[in-house]
mmCIF file of C-alpha atoms and ligand atoms in Angstrom:
data_model
loop_
_atom_site.group_PDB
_atom_site.id
_atom_site.type_symbol
_atom_site.label_atom_id
_atom_site.label_comp_id
_atom_site.label_asym_id
_atom_site.label_seq_id
_atom_site.Cartn_x
_atom_site.Cartn_y
_atom_site.Cartn_z
ATOM 1 C CA UNK S 30 -9.820 6.069 11.203
ATOM 2 C CA UNK S 31 -6.832 5.383 8.663
ATOM 3 C CA UNK S 32 -7.132 2.754 6.052
ATOM 4 C CA UNK S 33 -4.692 1.222 3.808
ATOM 5 C CA UNK S 34 -5.569 -0.592 0.601
ATOM 6 C CA UNK S 35 -3.511 -3.014 -0.919
ATOM 7 C CA UNK S 36 -4.389 -3.672 -4.467
ATOM 8 C CA UNK S 37 -3.575 -6.868 -6.430
ATOM 9 C CA UNK S 38 -4.853 -7.844 -9.880
ATOM 10 C CA UNK S 39 -5.281 -11.789 -10.044
ATOM 11 C CA UNK S 40 -8.282 -11.622 -7.626
ATOM 12 C CA UNK S 41 -10.096 -8.988 -9.719
ATOM 13 C CA UNK S 42 -13.429 -9.614 -11.228
ATOM 14 C CA UNK S 43 -12.889 -10.522 -14.896
ATOM 15 C CA UNK S 44 -9.161 -11.750 -14.838
ATOM 16 C CA UNK S 45 -8.402 -15.224 -15.470
ATOM 17 C CA UNK S 46 -5.215 -15.252 -17.678
ATOM 18 C CA UNK S 47 -1.612 -14.271 -17.036
ATOM 19 C CA UNK S 48 -1.836 -12.139 -20.146
ATOM 20 C CA UNK S 49 -4.187 -9.971 -18.308
ATOM 21 C CA UNK S 50 -1.685 -9.455 -15.534
ATOM 22 C CA UNK S 51 1.551 -8.450 -17.775
ATOM 23 C CA UNK S 52 2.208 -5.140 -19.218
ATOM 24 C CA UNK S 53 2.412 -4.927 -22.959
ATOM 25 C CA UNK S 54 -0.756 -5.932 -24.344
ATOM 26 C CA UNK S 55 -4.594 -4.555 -24.617
ATOM 27 C CA UNK S 56 -5.933 -7.430 -22.252
ATOM 28 C CA UNK S 57 -3.625 -5.985 -19.628
ATOM 29 C CA UNK S 58 -4.753 -2.344 -20.220
ATOM 30 C CA UNK S 59 -8.256 -3.326 -19.403
ATOM 31 C CA UNK S 60 -7.591 -5.692 -16.378
ATOM 32 C CA UNK S 61 -5.606 -2.802 -14.784
ATOM 33 C CA UNK S 62 -8.293 -0.598 -15.436
ATOM 34 C CA UNK S 63 -10.872 -3.005 -13.602
ATOM 35 C CA UNK S 64 -8.147 -3.305 -10.837
ATOM 36 C CA UNK S 65 -8.066 0.635 -10.493
ATOM 37 C CA UNK S 66 -11.937 0.523 -10.501
ATOM 38 C CA UNK S 67 -12.107 -2.031 -7.696
ATOM 39 C CA UNK S 68 -9.357 -0.129 -5.598
ATOM 40 C CA UNK S 69 -11.364 3.032 -6.068
ATOM 41 C CA UNK S 70 -14.638 1.232 -5.052
ATOM 42 C CA UNK S 71 -12.697 0.298 -1.769
ATOM 43 C CA UNK S 72 -11.639 3.852 -1.372
ATOM 44 C CA UNK S 73 -15.088 5.368 -1.743
ATOM 45 C CA UNK S 74 -16.697 2.835 0.462
ATOM 46 C CA UNK S 75 -13.860 3.724 3.337
ATOM 47 C CA UNK S 76 -14.793 7.360 3.056
ATOM 48 C CA UNK S 77 -18.510 6.544 3.064
ATOM 49 C CA UNK S 78 -18.006 4.665 6.101
ATOM 50 C CA UNK S 79 -16.185 7.113 7.895
ATOM 51 C CA UNK S 80 -12.253 7.060 7.300
ATOM 52 C CA UNK S 81 -10.253 10.042 7.596
ATOM 53 C CA UNK S 82 -7.086 9.022 5.371
ATOM 54 C CA UNK S 83 -6.794 6.273 2.995
ATOM 55 C CA UNK S 84 -3.712 5.103 0.919
ATOM 56 C CA UNK S 85 -3.936 2.679 -1.899
ATOM 57 C CA UNK S 86 -0.888 0.707 -2.306
ATOM 58 C CA UNK S 87 -0.125 -1.053 -5.721
ATOM 59 C CA UNK S 88 0.620 -4.715 -5.032
ATOM 60 C CA UNK S 89 1.009 -6.245 -8.231
ATOM 61 C CA UNK S 90 3.948 -6.943 -10.099
ATOM 62 C CA UNK S 91 6.263 -3.811 -10.616
ATOM 63 C CA UNK S 92 3.847 -1.903 -8.363
ATOM 64 C CA UNK S 93 3.029 0.469 -10.989
ATOM 65 C CA UNK S 94 -0.362 -0.857 -12.530
ATOM 66 C CA UNK S 95 -3.278 1.645 -11.042
ATOM 67 C CA UNK S 96 -4.235 4.345 -13.123
ATOM 68 C CA UNK S 97 -4.221 7.503 -10.594
ATOM 69 C CA UNK S 98 -6.515 9.461 -12.893
ATOM 70 C CA UNK S 99 -9.457 7.071 -12.162
ATOM 71 C CA UNK S 100 -8.777 7.110 -8.149
ATOM 72 C CA UNK S 101 -10.745 9.235 -5.647
ATOM 73 C CA UNK S 102 -8.741 12.291 -5.108
ATOM 74 C CA UNK S 103 -9.042 12.020 -1.434
ATOM 75 C CA UNK S 104 -6.790 9.085 -1.529
ATOM 76 C CA UNK S 105 -2.824 8.689 -1.734
ATOM 77 C CA UNK S 106 -1.284 6.294 -3.973
ATOM 78 C CA UNK S 107 1.748 4.289 -3.057
ATOM 79 C CA UNK S 108 3.594 3.249 -6.377
ATOM 80 C CA UNK S 109 6.920 1.438 -7.659
ATOM 81 C CA UNK S 110 9.612 -0.825 -6.129
ATOM 82 C CA UNK S 111 11.836 -1.801 -4.548
ATOM 83 C CA UNK S 112 10.187 -0.742 -1.230
ATOM 84 C CA UNK S 113 10.739 -2.082 2.302
ATOM 85 C CA UNK S 114 7.099 -3.057 2.770
ATOM 86 C CA UNK S 115 6.176 -4.508 -0.288
ATOM 87 C CA UNK S 116 2.398 -4.974 -0.423
ATOM 88 C CA UNK S 117 1.811 -3.459 2.974
ATOM 89 C CA UNK S 118 3.986 0.061 2.228
ATOM 90 C CA UNK S 119 1.757 2.631 3.324
ATOM 91 C CA UNK S 120 1.674 0.867 6.980
ATOM 92 C CA UNK S 121 4.324 3.407 8.133
ATOM 93 C CA UNK S 122 1.993 5.933 7.627
ATOM 94 C CA UNK S 123 -0.315 5.051 10.654
ATOM 95 C CA UNK S 124 -3.059 3.115 9.197
ATOM 96 C CA UNK S 125 -5.114 1.004 11.467
ATOM 97 C CA UNK S 126 -7.470 -0.896 9.105
ATOM 98 C CA UNK S 127 -6.083 -2.914 6.096
ATOM 99 C CA UNK S 128 -8.090 -3.929 3.165
ATOM 100 C CA UNK S 129 -6.546 -6.599 0.669
ATOM 101 C CA UNK S 130 -8.268 -6.028 -2.626
ATOM 102 C CA UNK S 131 -7.732 -8.477 -5.734
ATOM 103 C CA UNK S 132 -5.753 -11.014 -3.694
ATOM 104 C CA UNK S 133 -5.252 -14.470 -4.989
ATOM 105 C CA UNK S 134 -5.121 -18.239 -3.668
ATOM 106 C CA UNK S 135 -1.713 -19.441 -2.700
ATOM 107 C CA UNK S 136 0.809 -21.289 -4.679
ATOM 108 C CA UNK S 137 -0.239 -25.102 -5.612
ATOM 109 C CA UNK S 138 -3.912 -24.549 -5.017
ATOM 110 C CA UNK S 139 -6.823 -24.533 -7.626
ATOM 111 C CA UNK S 140 -7.493 -20.780 -7.322
ATOM 112 C CA UNK S 141 -7.445 -18.669 -10.152
ATOM 113 C CA UNK S 142 -3.768 -17.715 -11.141
ATOM 114 C CA UNK S 143 -2.786 -19.036 -7.729
ATOM 115 C CA UNK S 144 0.873 -18.408 -6.748
ATOM 116 C CA UNK S 145 2.653 -16.801 -3.820
ATOM 117 C CA UNK S 146 4.794 -13.632 -4.426
ATOM 118 C CA UNK S 147 6.825 -15.021 -7.254
ATOM 119 C CA UNK S 148 5.475 -18.279 -9.532
ATOM 120 C CA UNK S 149 8.891 -18.611 -10.673
ATOM 121 C CA UNK S 150 10.551 -18.905 -7.703
ATOM 122 C CA UNK S 151 8.519 -20.107 -4.897
ATOM 123 C CA UNK S 152 6.444 -23.359 -5.015
ATOM 124 C CA UNK S 153 5.236 -22.995 -0.821
ATOM 125 C CA UNK S 154 6.064 -20.784 1.968
ATOM 126 C CA UNK S 155 5.490 -21.465 5.624
ATOM 127 C CA UNK S 156 5.772 -19.349 8.601
ATOM 128 C CA UNK S 157 6.072 -21.110 11.849
ATOM 129 C CA UNK S 158 4.775 -24.303 10.618
ATOM 130 C CA UNK S 159 1.698 -22.842 8.752
ATOM 131 C CA UNK S 160 1.759 -22.680 4.744
ATOM 132 C CA UNK S 161 0.869 -19.023 3.754
ATOM 133 C CA UNK S 162 -0.094 -17.384 0.711
ATOM 134 C CA UNK S 163 0.372 -13.261 0.407
ATOM 135 C CA UNK S 164 -2.541 -12.567 2.400
ATOM 136 C CA UNK S 165 -0.982 -14.673 5.453
ATOM 137 C CA UNK S 166 2.349 -13.142 4.810
ATOM 138 C CA UNK S 167 1.407 -9.650 4.514
ATOM 139 C CA UNK S 168 -1.117 -10.127 7.057
ATOM 140 C CA UNK S 169 1.403 -11.064 9.764
ATOM 141 C CA UNK S 170 3.372 -7.756 8.865
ATOM 142 C CA UNK S 171 0.068 -5.513 9.002
ATOM 143 C CA UNK S 172 -0.561 -7.316 12.551
ATOM 144 C CA UNK S 173 3.144 -6.344 13.653
ATOM 145 C CA UNK S 174 2.281 -2.774 13.051
ATOM 146 C CA UNK S 175 -0.732 -2.853 14.884
ATOM 147 C CA UNK S 176 -3.244 -2.628 11.800
ATOM 148 C CA UNK S 177 -5.829 -5.229 11.397
ATOM 149 C CA UNK S 178 -6.858 -6.814 8.204
ATOM 150 C CA UNK S 179 -10.417 -6.254 8.115
ATOM 151 C CA UNK S 180 -11.579 -6.572 4.363
ATOM 152 C CA UNK S 181 -10.427 -9.139 1.685
ATOM 153 C CA UNK S 182 -11.557 -9.385 -1.872
ATOM 154 C CA UNK S 183 -10.816 -12.371 -4.461
ATOM 155 C CA UNK S 184 -12.245 -15.717 -5.699
ATOM 156 C CA UNK S 185 -13.766 -18.499 -3.740
ATOM 157 C CA UNK S 186 -10.638 -20.631 -3.272
ATOM 158 C CA UNK S 187 -8.896 -17.488 -1.950
ATOM 159 C CA UNK S 188 -11.637 -16.793 0.516
ATOM 160 C CA UNK S 189 -11.908 -20.205 1.493
ATOM 161 C CA UNK S 190 -8.286 -20.793 2.378
ATOM 162 C CA UNK S 191 -7.989 -17.388 3.784
ATOM 163 C CA UNK S 192 -10.804 -17.180 6.131
ATOM 164 C CA UNK S 193 -9.503 -19.133 9.204
ATOM 165 C CA UNK S 194 -6.457 -16.748 9.412
ATOM 166 C CA UNK S 195 -8.779 -13.741 9.636
ATOM 167 C CA UNK S 196 -11.762 -15.130 11.237
ATOM 168 C CA UNK S 197 -13.074 -11.533 12.100
ATOM 169 C CA UNK S 198 -12.694 -10.138 8.523
ATOM 170 C CA UNK S 199 -15.154 -9.615 5.714
ATOM 171 C CA UNK S 200 -14.705 -11.282 2.407
ATOM 172 C CA UNK S 201 -16.126 -10.368 -1.134
ATOM 173 C CA UNK S 202 -16.053 -13.049 -3.501
ATOM 174 C CA UNK S 203 -15.652 -11.648 -6.761
ATOM 175 C CA UNK S 204 -15.337 -14.944 -9.053
ATOM 176 C CA UNK S 205 -15.656 -18.628 -8.628
ATOM 177 C CA UNK S 206 -12.796 -20.481 -9.881
ATOM 178 C CA UNK S 207 -12.889 -23.833 -11.740
ATOM 179 C CA UNK S 208 -9.090 -23.951 -12.661
ATOM 180 C CA UNK S 209 -5.916 -21.650 -12.858
ATOM 181 C CA UNK S 210 -7.352 -19.884 -15.826
ATOM 182 C CA UNK S 211 -10.928 -20.329 -15.565
ATOM 183 C CA UNK S 212 -14.217 -19.793 -13.720
ATOM 184 C CA UNK S 213 -17.302 -17.662 -13.524
ATOM 185 C CA UNK S 214 -17.137 -14.165 -12.736
ATOM 186 C CA UNK S 215 -19.156 -11.281 -11.437
ATOM 187 C CA UNK S 216 -19.345 -8.079 -13.757
ATOM 188 C CA UNK S 217 -16.635 -5.638 -12.827
ATOM 189 C CA UNK S 218 -19.595 -3.277 -11.748
ATOM 190 C CA UNK S 219 -21.166 -6.031 -9.596
ATOM 191 C CA UNK S 220 -17.790 -6.736 -8.060
ATOM 192 C CA UNK S 221 -17.088 -3.051 -7.301
ATOM 193 C CA UNK S 222 -20.678 -2.301 -5.714
ATOM 194 C CA UNK S 223 -20.155 -5.512 -3.477
ATOM 195 C CA UNK S 224 -16.566 -3.886 -2.401
ATOM 196 C CA UNK S 225 -17.893 -0.589 -1.924
ATOM 197 C CA UNK S 226 -20.734 -1.535 0.505
ATOM 198 C CA UNK S 227 -18.375 -4.003 2.428
ATOM 199 C CA UNK S 228 -15.886 -1.288 2.703
ATOM 200 C CA UNK S 229 -18.414 1.040 3.983
ATOM 201 C CA UNK S 230 -19.963 -1.528 6.427
ATOM 202 C CA UNK S 231 -16.482 -2.571 7.688
ATOM 203 C CA UNK S 232 -15.096 0.876 8.541
ATOM 204 C CA UNK S 233 -18.650 2.004 10.054
ATOM 205 C CA UNK S 234 -18.539 -0.975 12.372
ATOM 206 C CA UNK S 235 -15.074 -0.510 13.552
ATOM 207 C CA UNK S 236 -15.893 3.080 14.278
ATOM 208 C CA UNK S 237 -19.132 2.566 16.079
ATOM 209 C CA UNK S 238 -17.722 -0.289 17.973
ATOM 210 C CA UNK S 239 -15.030 1.611 19.238
ATOM 211 C CA UNK S 240 -12.694 -0.981 17.572
ATOM 212 C CA UNK S 241 -9.912 1.128 16.257
ATOM 213 C CA UNK S 242 -6.588 -0.667 16.494
ATOM 214 C CA UNK S 243 -4.076 1.586 17.736
ATOM 215 C CA UNK S 244 -1.694 1.123 14.869
ATOM 216 C CA UNK S 245 1.110 1.082 17.317
ATOM 217 C CA UNK S 246 3.952 -1.596 16.731
ATOM 218 C CA UNK S 247 3.513 -4.869 18.444
ATOM 219 C CA UNK S 248 6.492 -6.643 19.770
ATOM 220 C CA UNK S 249 8.209 -8.360 16.703
ATOM 221 C CA UNK S 250 7.673 -12.088 17.003
ATOM 222 C CA UNK S 251 10.355 -14.279 15.194
ATOM 223 C CA UNK S 252 9.327 -16.107 12.288
ATOM 224 C CA UNK S 253 10.714 -19.462 11.154
ATOM 225 C CA UNK S 254 10.269 -19.546 7.545
ATOM 226 C CA UNK S 255 10.393 -22.873 5.398
ATOM 227 C CA UNK S 256 10.338 -22.557 1.521
ATOM 228 C CA UNK S 257 9.867 -24.819 -1.176
ATOM 229 C CA UNK S 258 11.393 -23.218 -4.247
ATOM 230 C CA UNK S 259 10.603 -24.445 -7.706
ATOM 231 C CA UNK S 260 13.989 -25.922 -8.942
ATOM 232 C CA UNK S 261 16.875 -27.221 -7.363
ATOM 233 C CA UNK S 262 18.848 -24.244 -9.449
ATOM 234 C CA UNK S 263 17.118 -21.817 -7.456
ATOM 235 C CA UNK S 264 17.792 -23.534 -4.149
ATOM 236 C CA UNK S 265 21.650 -23.445 -5.123
ATOM 237 C CA UNK S 266 21.261 -19.968 -5.907
ATOM 238 C CA UNK S 267 19.292 -18.862 -2.607
ATOM 239 C CA UNK S 268 21.500 -20.470 -0.483
ATOM 240 C CA UNK S 269 24.592 -18.415 -1.298
ATOM 241 C CA UNK S 270 22.815 -16.337 1.382
ATOM 242 C CA UNK S 271 24.717 -17.048 4.165
ATOM 243 C CA UNK S 272 21.731 -17.363 6.899
ATOM 244 C CA UNK S 273 19.934 -19.883 4.614
ATOM 245 C CA UNK S 274 19.890 -23.569 5.518
ATOM 246 C CA UNK S 275 19.113 -26.260 2.779
ATOM 247 C CA UNK S 276 16.889 -28.940 4.159
ATOM 248 C CA UNK S 277 16.833 -30.997 0.632
ATOM 249 C CA UNK S 278 17.071 -30.504 -2.898
ATOM 250 C CA UNK S 279 14.367 -27.757 -2.979
ATOM 251 C CA UNK S 280 13.461 -26.763 0.485
ATOM 252 C CA UNK S 281 15.292 -24.029 2.366
ATOM 253 C CA UNK S 282 14.550 -22.855 5.884
ATOM 254 C CA UNK S 283 15.834 -19.343 7.454
ATOM 255 C CA UNK S 284 14.856 -17.388 10.914
ATOM 256 C CA UNK S 285 13.689 -13.983 10.909
ATOM 257 C CA UNK S 286 13.510 -11.673 13.864
ATOM 258 C CA UNK S 287 10.084 -10.378 12.813
ATOM 259 C CA UNK S 288 7.219 -10.817 10.001
ATOM 260 C CA UNK S 289 9.078 -7.584 8.613
ATOM 261 C CA UNK S 290 12.342 -9.216 8.343
ATOM 262 C CA UNK S 291 10.716 -12.218 6.735
ATOM 263 C CA UNK S 292 9.019 -10.269 4.316
ATOM 264 C CA UNK S 293 12.098 -8.345 3.392
ATOM 265 C CA UNK S 294 14.213 -11.596 3.009
ATOM 266 C CA UNK S 295 11.375 -13.050 0.750
ATOM 267 C CA UNK S 296 11.550 -10.189 -1.509
ATOM 268 C CA UNK S 297 15.116 -10.339 -1.676
ATOM 269 C CA UNK S 298 15.278 -14.042 -2.504
ATOM 270 C CA UNK S 299 12.465 -12.928 -5.333
ATOM 271 C CA UNK S 300 14.721 -10.252 -6.741
ATOM 272 C CA UNK S 301 17.623 -12.817 -6.708
ATOM 273 C CA UNK S 302 15.613 -15.366 -8.787
ATOM 274 C CA UNK S 303 15.601 -12.895 -12.081
ATOM 275 C CA UNK S 304 19.420 -14.210 -12.376
ATOM 276 C CA UNK S 305 18.010 -17.692 -13.504
ATOM 277 C CA UNK S 306 15.051 -16.325 -15.675
HETATM 278 ZN ZN1 LIG K 691 -0.001 -9.984 -8.447
#
C-alpha cells in the first residue's frame, strides 16, 4: 500500500493567524514545526498500519515549509514549486491512498483561515456547478489518478463541508473555529496522536478489506470551472488568457479536459495574480 500525504498548515492544531502561515517570523517557525510533526504522525500511522511506501507533499505557500529533519526517514518529501500536480505532486509515483493533513475550509466560509488556493485571487471556485475548496479540487485530481482520499484533518468547519464529498473517508478534527482567526484547539500533541491512530486504522482497514485502489489513471472527465475572483482588475488580467470567458465583472469560466488541466489552469491564474499584488 502506497500512501501520499498532502500537508497544509492552516488546519494544523494551534494555527489561527495569518502570521503563523507566513515565513519571516518566530510564530511561523513554531507553526511549521507543528505542521511537520502532524505530517510525521500521519507517516508513522501509515507505516504502522502496513504502508510500504509513503510520500509527504509540502502543500502550503511556496511548498517548502516542512522540516525534513523531523520527518520519519522512511518517507520521501516532495518540496518546491512550480510543479504540475501542485498539492497532489507525488501521485505520479503510484500512491493509492491520499491523506490531506492540516487542510482548511473553503473561501467565504467561517473556518479558520478559510480560503481556496489563493485568497488574494479567488473568492469562489466551482467544478461542474459544485463549489469546491482545496480538498474538492485536489480530491478530483487524486481520483483521476486512481487514488482514494482516505483521511483528512482540519477544523470542524472544514470537516463538515468536506464530509459529503468523501463519505467513506476518516476525519480528524484538530480545532473548532469560532471565526477566521479564532477558536479552540486540541494540543499539538493531542492532534498528533489522533492523526497517528486514524492513519494506522485507515491503512489497516484498506489492507484487511482488500480495498486497495489500483492507482491506474481513470478516464479523464471534463471539468467546467466557474471562478469568482476578488476584484474586476483580476478578471481583466485573467481574461487575457484566450480560453477564459467573462460572465460578469468578477465571474469567469473555463472548460478543462480533465481535473489535472483544471488544477494546472487555476495554478497558472494564481501565479499571474502576483502581477497585481
Ligand atoms: Zn496553506
